[in-house]
Short mmCIF file of C-alpha atoms in Angstrom, two decimals:
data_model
loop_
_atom_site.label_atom_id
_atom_site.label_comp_id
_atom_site.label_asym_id
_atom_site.label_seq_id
_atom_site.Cartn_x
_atom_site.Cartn_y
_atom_site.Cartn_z
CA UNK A 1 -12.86 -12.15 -18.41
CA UNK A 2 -15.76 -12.20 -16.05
CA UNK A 3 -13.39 -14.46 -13.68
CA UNK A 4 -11.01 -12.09 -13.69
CA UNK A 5 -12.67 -9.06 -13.02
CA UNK A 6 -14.39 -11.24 -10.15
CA UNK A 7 -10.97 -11.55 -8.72
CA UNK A 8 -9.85 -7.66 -9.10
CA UNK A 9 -12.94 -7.17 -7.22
CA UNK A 10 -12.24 -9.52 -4.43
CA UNK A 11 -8.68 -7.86 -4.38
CA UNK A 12 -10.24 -4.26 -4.38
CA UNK A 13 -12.13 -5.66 -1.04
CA UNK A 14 -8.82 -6.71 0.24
CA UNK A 15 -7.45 -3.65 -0.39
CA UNK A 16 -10.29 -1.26 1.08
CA UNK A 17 -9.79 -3.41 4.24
CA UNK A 18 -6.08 -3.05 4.36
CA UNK A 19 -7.03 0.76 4.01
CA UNK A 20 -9.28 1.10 6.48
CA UNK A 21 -6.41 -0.91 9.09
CA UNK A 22 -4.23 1.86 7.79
CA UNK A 23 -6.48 4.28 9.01
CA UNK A 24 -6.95 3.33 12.15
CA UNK A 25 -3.31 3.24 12.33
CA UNK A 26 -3.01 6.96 11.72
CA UNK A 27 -5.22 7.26 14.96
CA UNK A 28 -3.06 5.15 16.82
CA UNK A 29 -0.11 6.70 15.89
CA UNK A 30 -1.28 10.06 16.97
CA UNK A 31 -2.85 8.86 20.37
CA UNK A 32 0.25 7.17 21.14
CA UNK A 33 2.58 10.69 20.40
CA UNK A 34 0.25 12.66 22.57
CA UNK A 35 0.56 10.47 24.98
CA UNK A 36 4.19 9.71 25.06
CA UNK A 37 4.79 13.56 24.85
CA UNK A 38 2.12 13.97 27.79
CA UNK A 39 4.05 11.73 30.06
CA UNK A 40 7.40 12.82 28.69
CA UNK A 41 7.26 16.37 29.41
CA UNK A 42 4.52 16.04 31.97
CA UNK A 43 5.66 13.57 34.44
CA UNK A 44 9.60 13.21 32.93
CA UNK A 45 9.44 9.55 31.58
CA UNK A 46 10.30 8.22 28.22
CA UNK A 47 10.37 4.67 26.39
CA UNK A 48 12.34 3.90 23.56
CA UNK A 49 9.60 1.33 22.96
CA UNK A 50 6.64 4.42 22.34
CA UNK A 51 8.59 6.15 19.82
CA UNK A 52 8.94 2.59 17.76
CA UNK A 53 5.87 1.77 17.51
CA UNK A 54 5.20 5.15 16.46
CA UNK A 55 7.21 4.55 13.76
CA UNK A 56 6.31 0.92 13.24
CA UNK A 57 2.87 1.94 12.79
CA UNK A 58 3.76 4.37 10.64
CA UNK A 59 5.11 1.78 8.64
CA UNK A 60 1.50 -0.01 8.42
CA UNK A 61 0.10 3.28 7.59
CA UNK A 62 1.91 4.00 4.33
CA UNK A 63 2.41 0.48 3.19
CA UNK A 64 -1.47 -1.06 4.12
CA UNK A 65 -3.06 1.82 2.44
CA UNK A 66 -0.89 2.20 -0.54
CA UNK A 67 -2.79 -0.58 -2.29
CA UNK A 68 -5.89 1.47 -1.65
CA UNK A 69 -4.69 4.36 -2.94
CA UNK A 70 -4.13 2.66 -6.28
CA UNK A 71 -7.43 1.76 -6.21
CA UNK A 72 -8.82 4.69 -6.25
CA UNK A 73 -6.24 5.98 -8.72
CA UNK A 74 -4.98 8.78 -6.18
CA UNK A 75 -1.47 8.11 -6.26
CA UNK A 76 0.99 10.67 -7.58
CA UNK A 77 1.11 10.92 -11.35
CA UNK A 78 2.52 13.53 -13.46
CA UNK A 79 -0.11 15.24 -15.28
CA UNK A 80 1.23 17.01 -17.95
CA UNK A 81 0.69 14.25 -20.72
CA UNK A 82 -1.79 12.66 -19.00
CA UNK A 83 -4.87 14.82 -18.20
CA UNK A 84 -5.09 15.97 -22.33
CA UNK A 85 -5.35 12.63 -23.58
CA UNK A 86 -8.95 10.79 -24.24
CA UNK A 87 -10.05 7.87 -21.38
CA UNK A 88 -8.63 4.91 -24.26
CA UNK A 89 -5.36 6.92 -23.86
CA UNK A 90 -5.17 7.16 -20.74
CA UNK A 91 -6.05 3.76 -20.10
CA UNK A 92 -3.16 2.78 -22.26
CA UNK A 93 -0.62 4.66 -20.42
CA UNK A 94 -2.16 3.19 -17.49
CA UNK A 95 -1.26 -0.01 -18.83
CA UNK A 96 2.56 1.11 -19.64
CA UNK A 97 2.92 1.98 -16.63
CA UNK A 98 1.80 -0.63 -14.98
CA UNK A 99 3.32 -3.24 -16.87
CA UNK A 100 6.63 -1.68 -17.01
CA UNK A 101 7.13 -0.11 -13.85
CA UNK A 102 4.82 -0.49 -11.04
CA UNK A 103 4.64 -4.92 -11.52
CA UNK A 104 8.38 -5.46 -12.23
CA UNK A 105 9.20 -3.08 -9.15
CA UNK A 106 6.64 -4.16 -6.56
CA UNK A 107 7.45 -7.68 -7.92
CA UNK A 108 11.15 -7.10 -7.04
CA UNK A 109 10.48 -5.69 -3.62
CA UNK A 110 8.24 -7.98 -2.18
CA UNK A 111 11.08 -10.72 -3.53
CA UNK A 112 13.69 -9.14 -1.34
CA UNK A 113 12.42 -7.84 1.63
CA UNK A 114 11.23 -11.34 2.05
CA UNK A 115 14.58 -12.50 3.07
CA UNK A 116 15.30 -9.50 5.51
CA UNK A 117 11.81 -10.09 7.23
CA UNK A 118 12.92 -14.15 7.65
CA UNK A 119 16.17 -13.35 8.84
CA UNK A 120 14.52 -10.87 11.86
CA UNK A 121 12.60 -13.22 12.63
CA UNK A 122 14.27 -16.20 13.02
CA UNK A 123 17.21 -14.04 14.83
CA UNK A 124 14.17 -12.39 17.08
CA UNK A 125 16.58 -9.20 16.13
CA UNK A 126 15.78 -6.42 18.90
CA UNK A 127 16.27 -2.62 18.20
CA UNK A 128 19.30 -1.42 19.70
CA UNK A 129 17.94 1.32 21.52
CA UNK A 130 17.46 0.44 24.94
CA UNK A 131 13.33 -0.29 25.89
CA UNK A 132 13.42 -0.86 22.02
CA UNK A 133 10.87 -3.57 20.11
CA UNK A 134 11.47 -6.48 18.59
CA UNK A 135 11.73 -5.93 14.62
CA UNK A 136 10.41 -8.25 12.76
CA UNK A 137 6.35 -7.25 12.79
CA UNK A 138 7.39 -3.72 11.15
CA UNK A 139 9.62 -5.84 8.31
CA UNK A 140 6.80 -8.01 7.86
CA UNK A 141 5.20 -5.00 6.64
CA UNK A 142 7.14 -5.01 3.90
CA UNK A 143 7.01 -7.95 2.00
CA UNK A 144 3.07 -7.97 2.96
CA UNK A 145 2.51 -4.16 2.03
CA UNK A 146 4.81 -4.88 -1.47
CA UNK A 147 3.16 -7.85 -2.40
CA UNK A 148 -0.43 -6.50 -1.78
CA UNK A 149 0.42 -3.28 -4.11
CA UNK A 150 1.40 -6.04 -6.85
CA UNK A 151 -1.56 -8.18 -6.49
CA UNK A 152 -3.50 -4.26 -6.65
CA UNK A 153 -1.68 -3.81 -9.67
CA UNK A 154 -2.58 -7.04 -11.51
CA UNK A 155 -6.02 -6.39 -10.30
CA UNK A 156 -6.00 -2.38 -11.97
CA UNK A 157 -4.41 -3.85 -15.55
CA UNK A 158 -7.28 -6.88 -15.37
CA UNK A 159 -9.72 -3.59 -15.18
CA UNK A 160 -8.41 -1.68 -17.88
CA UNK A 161 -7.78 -4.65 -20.46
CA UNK A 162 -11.47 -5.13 -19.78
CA UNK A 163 -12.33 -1.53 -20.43
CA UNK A 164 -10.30 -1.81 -23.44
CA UNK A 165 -12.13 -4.73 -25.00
CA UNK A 166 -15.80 -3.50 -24.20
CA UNK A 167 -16.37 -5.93 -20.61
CA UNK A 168 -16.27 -3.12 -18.60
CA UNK A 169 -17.22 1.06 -18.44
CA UNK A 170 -15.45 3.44 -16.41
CA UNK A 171 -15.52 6.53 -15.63
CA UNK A 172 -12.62 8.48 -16.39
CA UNK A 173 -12.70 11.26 -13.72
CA UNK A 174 -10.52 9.01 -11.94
CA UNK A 175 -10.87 5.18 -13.13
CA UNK A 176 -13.08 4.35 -10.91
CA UNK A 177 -15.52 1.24 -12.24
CA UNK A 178 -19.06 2.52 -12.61
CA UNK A 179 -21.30 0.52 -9.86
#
């Protein structure tokens, strides 16, 4: 067990780096609309190629810090069940849902966006807007961003089987592993 919660640790680093890309992303994002609507109203020039990677970075902002987000258990979750049961409960719908939905789905996704990210690249498919980007670095995202919230989610079950059979304490305010 000890192994294992070794390696949801190292993945928990992965992911807080991956979240603090995404964040600088967010600042990108915005720097790069202000100044695209600076020089478009300003000085009456546009690029097809500013508003895409506006949008291609918005693409590394949700799927680079979704993992983290998991982490830190601050995803959306209905509550309504949830917050009344005891920590062992709520551990074990953890689990469920885990298991049953987030794994099979992220599993799934990562398995078939991998074939629309090869095909871009290989193709070098351009958008068809005219000053548009080349595709394939925001597909990549995909696969990469999909996989990453699996390998998150393996790492969040090893954490709560472990909690479960006495290897590790949590707190339960939100799952977070004691320090």
């Amino acid at each position: 067990m000890s192994a294992l919660l070794f390696l949801a640790r190292l993945i928990d680093r992965i992911s807080s780096l991956l979240g603090k890309l995404a964040a600088w992303t967010v600042l990108a994002a915005a720097l790069i609309s202000a100044g695209n609507a600076f020089v478009r109203y300003g000085f009456d020039i546009s690029s097809n190629g500013w508003l895409e990677i506006q949008w291609y970075l918005f693409a590394a902002t949700v799927m680079l810090g979704a993992p983290i987000v998991l982490n830190l258990n601050e995803h959306v979750r209905v509550d309504i069940l949830y917050g009344r049961l005891k920590p062992r409960g709520q551990v074990m719908v953890d689990i469920f849902g885990i298991v049953v939905f987030l794994l099979p789905v992220m599993g799934m996704l990562a398995w078939l966006s991998w074939p629309l990210f090869l095909k871009m690249y290989l193709t070098h498919e351009m958008s068809g807007n005219a000053g548009g980007l080349i595709r394939w670095p925001a597909m990549l995202l995909l696969p990469v961003g999909f996989a990453m919230m699996f390998i998150q989610g393996l790492a969040e079950l090893v954490k709560r089987i472990a909690y479960l059979s006495g290897h590790l304490q949590m707190s339960f305010q939100y799952e977070k592993p004691l320090q």
